[in-house]
Tab-separated table of N, CA and C in Angstrom:
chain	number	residue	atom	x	y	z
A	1	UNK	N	121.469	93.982	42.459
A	1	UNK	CA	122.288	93.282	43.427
A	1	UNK	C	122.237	94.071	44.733
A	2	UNK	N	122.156	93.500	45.905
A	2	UNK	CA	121.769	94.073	47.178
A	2	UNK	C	123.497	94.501	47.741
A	3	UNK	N	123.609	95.615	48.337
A	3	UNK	CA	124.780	96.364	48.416
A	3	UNK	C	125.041	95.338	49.960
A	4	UNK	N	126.194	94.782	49.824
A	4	UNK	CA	127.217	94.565	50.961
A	4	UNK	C	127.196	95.454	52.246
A	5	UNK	N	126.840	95.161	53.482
A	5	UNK	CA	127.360	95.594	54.439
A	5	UNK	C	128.531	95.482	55.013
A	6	UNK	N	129.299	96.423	55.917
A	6	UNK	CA	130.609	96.964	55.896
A	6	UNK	C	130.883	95.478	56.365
A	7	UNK	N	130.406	94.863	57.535
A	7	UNK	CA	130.250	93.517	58.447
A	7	UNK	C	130.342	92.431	57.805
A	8	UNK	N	129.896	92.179	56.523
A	8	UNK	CA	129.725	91.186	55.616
A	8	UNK	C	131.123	90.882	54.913
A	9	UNK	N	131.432	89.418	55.391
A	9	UNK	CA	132.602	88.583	54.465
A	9	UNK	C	132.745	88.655	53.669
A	10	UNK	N	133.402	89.043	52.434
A	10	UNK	CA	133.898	88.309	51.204
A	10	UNK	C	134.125	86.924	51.412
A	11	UNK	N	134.111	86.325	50.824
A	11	UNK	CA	134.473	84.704	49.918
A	11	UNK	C	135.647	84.922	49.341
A	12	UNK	N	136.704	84.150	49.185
A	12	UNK	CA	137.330	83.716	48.242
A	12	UNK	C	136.677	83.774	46.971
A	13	UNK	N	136.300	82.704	46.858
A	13	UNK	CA	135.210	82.477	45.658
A	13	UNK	C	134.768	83.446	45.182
A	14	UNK	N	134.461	84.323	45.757
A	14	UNK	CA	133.650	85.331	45.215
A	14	UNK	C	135.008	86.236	44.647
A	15	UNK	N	135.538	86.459	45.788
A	15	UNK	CA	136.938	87.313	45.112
A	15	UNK	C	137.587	86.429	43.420
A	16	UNK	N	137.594	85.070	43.748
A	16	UNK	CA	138.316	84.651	41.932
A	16	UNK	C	136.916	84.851	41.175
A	17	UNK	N	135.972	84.817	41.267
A	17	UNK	CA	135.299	84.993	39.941
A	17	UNK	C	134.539	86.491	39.747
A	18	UNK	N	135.431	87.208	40.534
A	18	UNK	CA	135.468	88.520	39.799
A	18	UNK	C	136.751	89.077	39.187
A	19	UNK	N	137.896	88.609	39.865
A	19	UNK	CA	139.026	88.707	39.371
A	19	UNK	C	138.975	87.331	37.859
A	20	UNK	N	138.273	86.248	37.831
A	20	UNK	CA	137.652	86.036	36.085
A	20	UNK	C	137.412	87.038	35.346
A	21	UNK	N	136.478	87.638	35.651
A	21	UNK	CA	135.948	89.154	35.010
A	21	UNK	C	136.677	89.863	34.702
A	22	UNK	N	138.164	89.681	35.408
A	22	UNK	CA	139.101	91.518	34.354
A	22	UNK	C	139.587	90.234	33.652
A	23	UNK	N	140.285	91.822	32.596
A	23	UNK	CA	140.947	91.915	31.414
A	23	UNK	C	142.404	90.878	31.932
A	24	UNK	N	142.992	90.244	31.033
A	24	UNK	CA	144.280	89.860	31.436
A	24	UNK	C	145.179	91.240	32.220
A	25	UNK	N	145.549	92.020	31.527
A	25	UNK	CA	145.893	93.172	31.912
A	25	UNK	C	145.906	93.522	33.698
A	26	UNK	N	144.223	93.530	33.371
A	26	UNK	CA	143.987	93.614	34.806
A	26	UNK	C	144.047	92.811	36.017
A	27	UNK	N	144.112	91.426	35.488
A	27	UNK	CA	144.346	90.342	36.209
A	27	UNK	C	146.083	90.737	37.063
A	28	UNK	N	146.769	90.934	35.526
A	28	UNK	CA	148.260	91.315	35.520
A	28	UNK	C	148.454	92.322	37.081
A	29	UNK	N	147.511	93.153	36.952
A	29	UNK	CA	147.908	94.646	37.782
A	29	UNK	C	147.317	93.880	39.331
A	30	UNK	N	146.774	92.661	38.987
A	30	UNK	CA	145.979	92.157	40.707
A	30	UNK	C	147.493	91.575	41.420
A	31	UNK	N	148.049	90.231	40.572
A	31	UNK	CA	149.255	89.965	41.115
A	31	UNK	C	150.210	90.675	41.033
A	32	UNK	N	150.307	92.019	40.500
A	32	UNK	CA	151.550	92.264	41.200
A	32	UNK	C	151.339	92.749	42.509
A	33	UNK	N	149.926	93.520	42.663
A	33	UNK	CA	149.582	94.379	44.111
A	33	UNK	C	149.999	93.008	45.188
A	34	UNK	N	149.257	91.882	44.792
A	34	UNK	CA	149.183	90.990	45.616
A	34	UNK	C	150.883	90.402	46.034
A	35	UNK	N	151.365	90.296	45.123
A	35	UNK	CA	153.008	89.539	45.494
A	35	UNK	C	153.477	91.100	45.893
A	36	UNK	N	153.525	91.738	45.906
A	36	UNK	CA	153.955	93.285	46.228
A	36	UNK	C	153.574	93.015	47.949
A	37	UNK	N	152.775	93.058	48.010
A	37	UNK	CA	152.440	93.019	49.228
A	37	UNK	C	153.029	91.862	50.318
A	38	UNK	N	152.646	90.149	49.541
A	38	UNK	CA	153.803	89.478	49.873
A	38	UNK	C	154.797	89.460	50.320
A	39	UNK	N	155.921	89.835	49.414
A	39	UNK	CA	156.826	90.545	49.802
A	39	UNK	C	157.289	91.206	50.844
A	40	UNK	N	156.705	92.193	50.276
A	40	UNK	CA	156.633	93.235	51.564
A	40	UNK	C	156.371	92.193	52.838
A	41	UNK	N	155.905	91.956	53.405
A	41	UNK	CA	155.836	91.358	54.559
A	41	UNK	C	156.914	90.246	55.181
A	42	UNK	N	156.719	89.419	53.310
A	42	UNK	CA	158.093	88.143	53.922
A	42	UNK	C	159.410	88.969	54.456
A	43	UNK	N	159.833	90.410	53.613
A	43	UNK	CA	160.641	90.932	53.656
A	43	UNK	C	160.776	91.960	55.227
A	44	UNK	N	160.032	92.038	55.756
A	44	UNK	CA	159.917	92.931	57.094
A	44	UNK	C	160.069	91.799	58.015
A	45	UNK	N	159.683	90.376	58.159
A	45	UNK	CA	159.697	89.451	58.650
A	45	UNK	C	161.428	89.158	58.737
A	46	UNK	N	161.669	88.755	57.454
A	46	UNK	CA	163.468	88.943	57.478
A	46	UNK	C	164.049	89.826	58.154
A	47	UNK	N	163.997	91.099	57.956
A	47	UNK	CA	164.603	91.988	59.056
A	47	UNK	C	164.137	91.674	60.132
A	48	UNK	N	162.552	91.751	60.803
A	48	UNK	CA	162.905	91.365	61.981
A	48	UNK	C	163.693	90.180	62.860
A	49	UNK	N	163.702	89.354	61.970
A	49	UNK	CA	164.865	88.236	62.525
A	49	UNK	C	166.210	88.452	62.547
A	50	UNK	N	166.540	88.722	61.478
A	50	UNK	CA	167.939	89.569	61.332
A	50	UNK	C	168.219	90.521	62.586
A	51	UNK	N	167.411	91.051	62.708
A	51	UNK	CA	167.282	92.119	63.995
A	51	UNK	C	167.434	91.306	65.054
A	52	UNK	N	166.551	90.593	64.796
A	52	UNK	CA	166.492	89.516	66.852
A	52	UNK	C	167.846	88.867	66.796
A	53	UNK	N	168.013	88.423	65.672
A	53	UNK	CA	169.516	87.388	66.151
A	53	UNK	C	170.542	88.512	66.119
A	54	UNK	N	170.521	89.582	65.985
A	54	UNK	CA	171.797	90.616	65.970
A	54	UNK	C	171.943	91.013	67.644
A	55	UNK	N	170.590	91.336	68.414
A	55	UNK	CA	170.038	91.577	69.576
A	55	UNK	C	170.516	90.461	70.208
A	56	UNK	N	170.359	89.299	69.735
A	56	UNK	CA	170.593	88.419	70.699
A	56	UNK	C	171.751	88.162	70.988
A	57	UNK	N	172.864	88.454	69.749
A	57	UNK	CA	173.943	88.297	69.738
A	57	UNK	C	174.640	89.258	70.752
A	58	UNK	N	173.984	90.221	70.908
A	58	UNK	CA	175.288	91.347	71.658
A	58	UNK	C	175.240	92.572	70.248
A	59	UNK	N	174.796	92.376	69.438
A	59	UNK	CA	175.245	93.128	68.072
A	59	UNK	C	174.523	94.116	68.011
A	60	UNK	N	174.983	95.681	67.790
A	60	UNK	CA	174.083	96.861	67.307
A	60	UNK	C	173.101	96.784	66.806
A	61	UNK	N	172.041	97.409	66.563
A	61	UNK	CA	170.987	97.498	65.319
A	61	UNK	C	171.819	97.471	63.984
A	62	UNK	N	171.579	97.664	62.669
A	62	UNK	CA	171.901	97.837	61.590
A	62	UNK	C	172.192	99.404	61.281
A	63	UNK	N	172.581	100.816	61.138
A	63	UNK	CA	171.875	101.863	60.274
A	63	UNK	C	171.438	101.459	58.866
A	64	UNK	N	170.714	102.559	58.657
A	64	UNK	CA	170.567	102.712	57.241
A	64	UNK	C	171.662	102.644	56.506
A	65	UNK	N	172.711	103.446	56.735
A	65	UNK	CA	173.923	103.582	55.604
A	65	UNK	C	174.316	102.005	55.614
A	66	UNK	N	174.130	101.165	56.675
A	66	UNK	CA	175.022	100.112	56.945
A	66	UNK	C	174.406	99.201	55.883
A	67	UNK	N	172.599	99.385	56.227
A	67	UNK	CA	172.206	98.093	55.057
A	67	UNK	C	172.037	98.852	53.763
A	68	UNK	N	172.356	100.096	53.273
A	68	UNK	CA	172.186	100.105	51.815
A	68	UNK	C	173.612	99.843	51.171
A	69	UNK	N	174.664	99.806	52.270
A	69	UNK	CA	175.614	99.808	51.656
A	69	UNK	C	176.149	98.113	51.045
A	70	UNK	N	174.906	97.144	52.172
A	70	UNK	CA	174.927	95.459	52.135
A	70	UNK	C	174.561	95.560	51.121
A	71	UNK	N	173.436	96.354	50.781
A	71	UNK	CA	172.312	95.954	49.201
A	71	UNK	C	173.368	96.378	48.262
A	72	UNK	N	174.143	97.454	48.036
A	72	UNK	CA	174.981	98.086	47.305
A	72	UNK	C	175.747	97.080	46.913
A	73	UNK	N	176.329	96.494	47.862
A	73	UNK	CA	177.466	95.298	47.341
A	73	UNK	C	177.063	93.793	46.958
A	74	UNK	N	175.809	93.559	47.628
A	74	UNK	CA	174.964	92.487	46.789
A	74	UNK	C	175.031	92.834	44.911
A	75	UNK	N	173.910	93.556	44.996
A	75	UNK	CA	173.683	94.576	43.666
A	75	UNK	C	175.122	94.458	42.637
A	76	UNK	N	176.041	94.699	43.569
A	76	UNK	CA	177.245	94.888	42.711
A	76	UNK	C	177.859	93.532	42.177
A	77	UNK	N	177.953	92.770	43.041
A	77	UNK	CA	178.737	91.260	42.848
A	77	UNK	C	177.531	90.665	42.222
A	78	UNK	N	176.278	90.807	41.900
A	78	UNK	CA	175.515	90.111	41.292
A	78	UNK	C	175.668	90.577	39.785
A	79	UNK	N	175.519	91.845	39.669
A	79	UNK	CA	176.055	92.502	38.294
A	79	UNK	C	177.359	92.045	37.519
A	80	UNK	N	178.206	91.660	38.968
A	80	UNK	CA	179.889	91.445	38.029
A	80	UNK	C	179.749	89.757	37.898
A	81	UNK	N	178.443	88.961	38.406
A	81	UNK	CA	178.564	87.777	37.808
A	81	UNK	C	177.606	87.502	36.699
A	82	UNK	N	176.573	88.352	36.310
A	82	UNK	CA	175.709	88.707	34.948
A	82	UNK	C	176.674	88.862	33.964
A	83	UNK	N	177.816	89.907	34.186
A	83	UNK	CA	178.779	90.544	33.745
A	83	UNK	C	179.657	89.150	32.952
A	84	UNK	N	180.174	88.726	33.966
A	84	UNK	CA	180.925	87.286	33.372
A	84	UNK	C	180.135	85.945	32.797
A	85	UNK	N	179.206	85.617	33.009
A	85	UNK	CA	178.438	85.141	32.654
A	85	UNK	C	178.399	84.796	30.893
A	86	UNK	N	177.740	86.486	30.893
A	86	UNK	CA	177.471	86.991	29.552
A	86	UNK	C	178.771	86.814	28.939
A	87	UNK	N	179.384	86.882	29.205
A	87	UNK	CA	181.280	87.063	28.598
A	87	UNK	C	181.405	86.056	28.056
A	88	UNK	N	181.301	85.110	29.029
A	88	UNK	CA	182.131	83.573	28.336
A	88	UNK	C	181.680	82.627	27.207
């Protein structure tokens, strides 16, 4: 097989029927990199909006302490409705 130059496209195509070729396993370890990454982006995208409409508002930036302490209490009230959930 003639080696790829740096310049040279991938395909789609070409990318799924080598990702055919792995193991389930390995298939496994492709989507998570891939939704990982996803993520990651939808999620930086969110903050930056969050950010612009805070800016736009007149409103501080966020700190750190400020949004782990949002995630903290998400985290928490989601737990105490797993919590009840499971109960009843």
């Amino acid at each position: 097989m003639a080696q790829r130059r740096p310049d040279d496209k991938v395909s789609l195509d070409q990318v799924l029927r080598l990702v055919d070729q792995l193991s389930s396993d390995e298939q496994e370890k492709v989507r998570k990199k891939l939704s990982g990454r996803s993520w990651g982006q939808r999620f930086q995208q969110l903050c930056n909006t969050v950010e612009a409409v805070r800016v736009a508002r007149g409103l501080p930036r966020l700190s750190e302490e400020e949004i782990m302490a949002e995630v903290k209490g998400v985290r928490d009230e989601m737990k105490a409705e797993r919590a009840n959930q499971s109960g009843n």
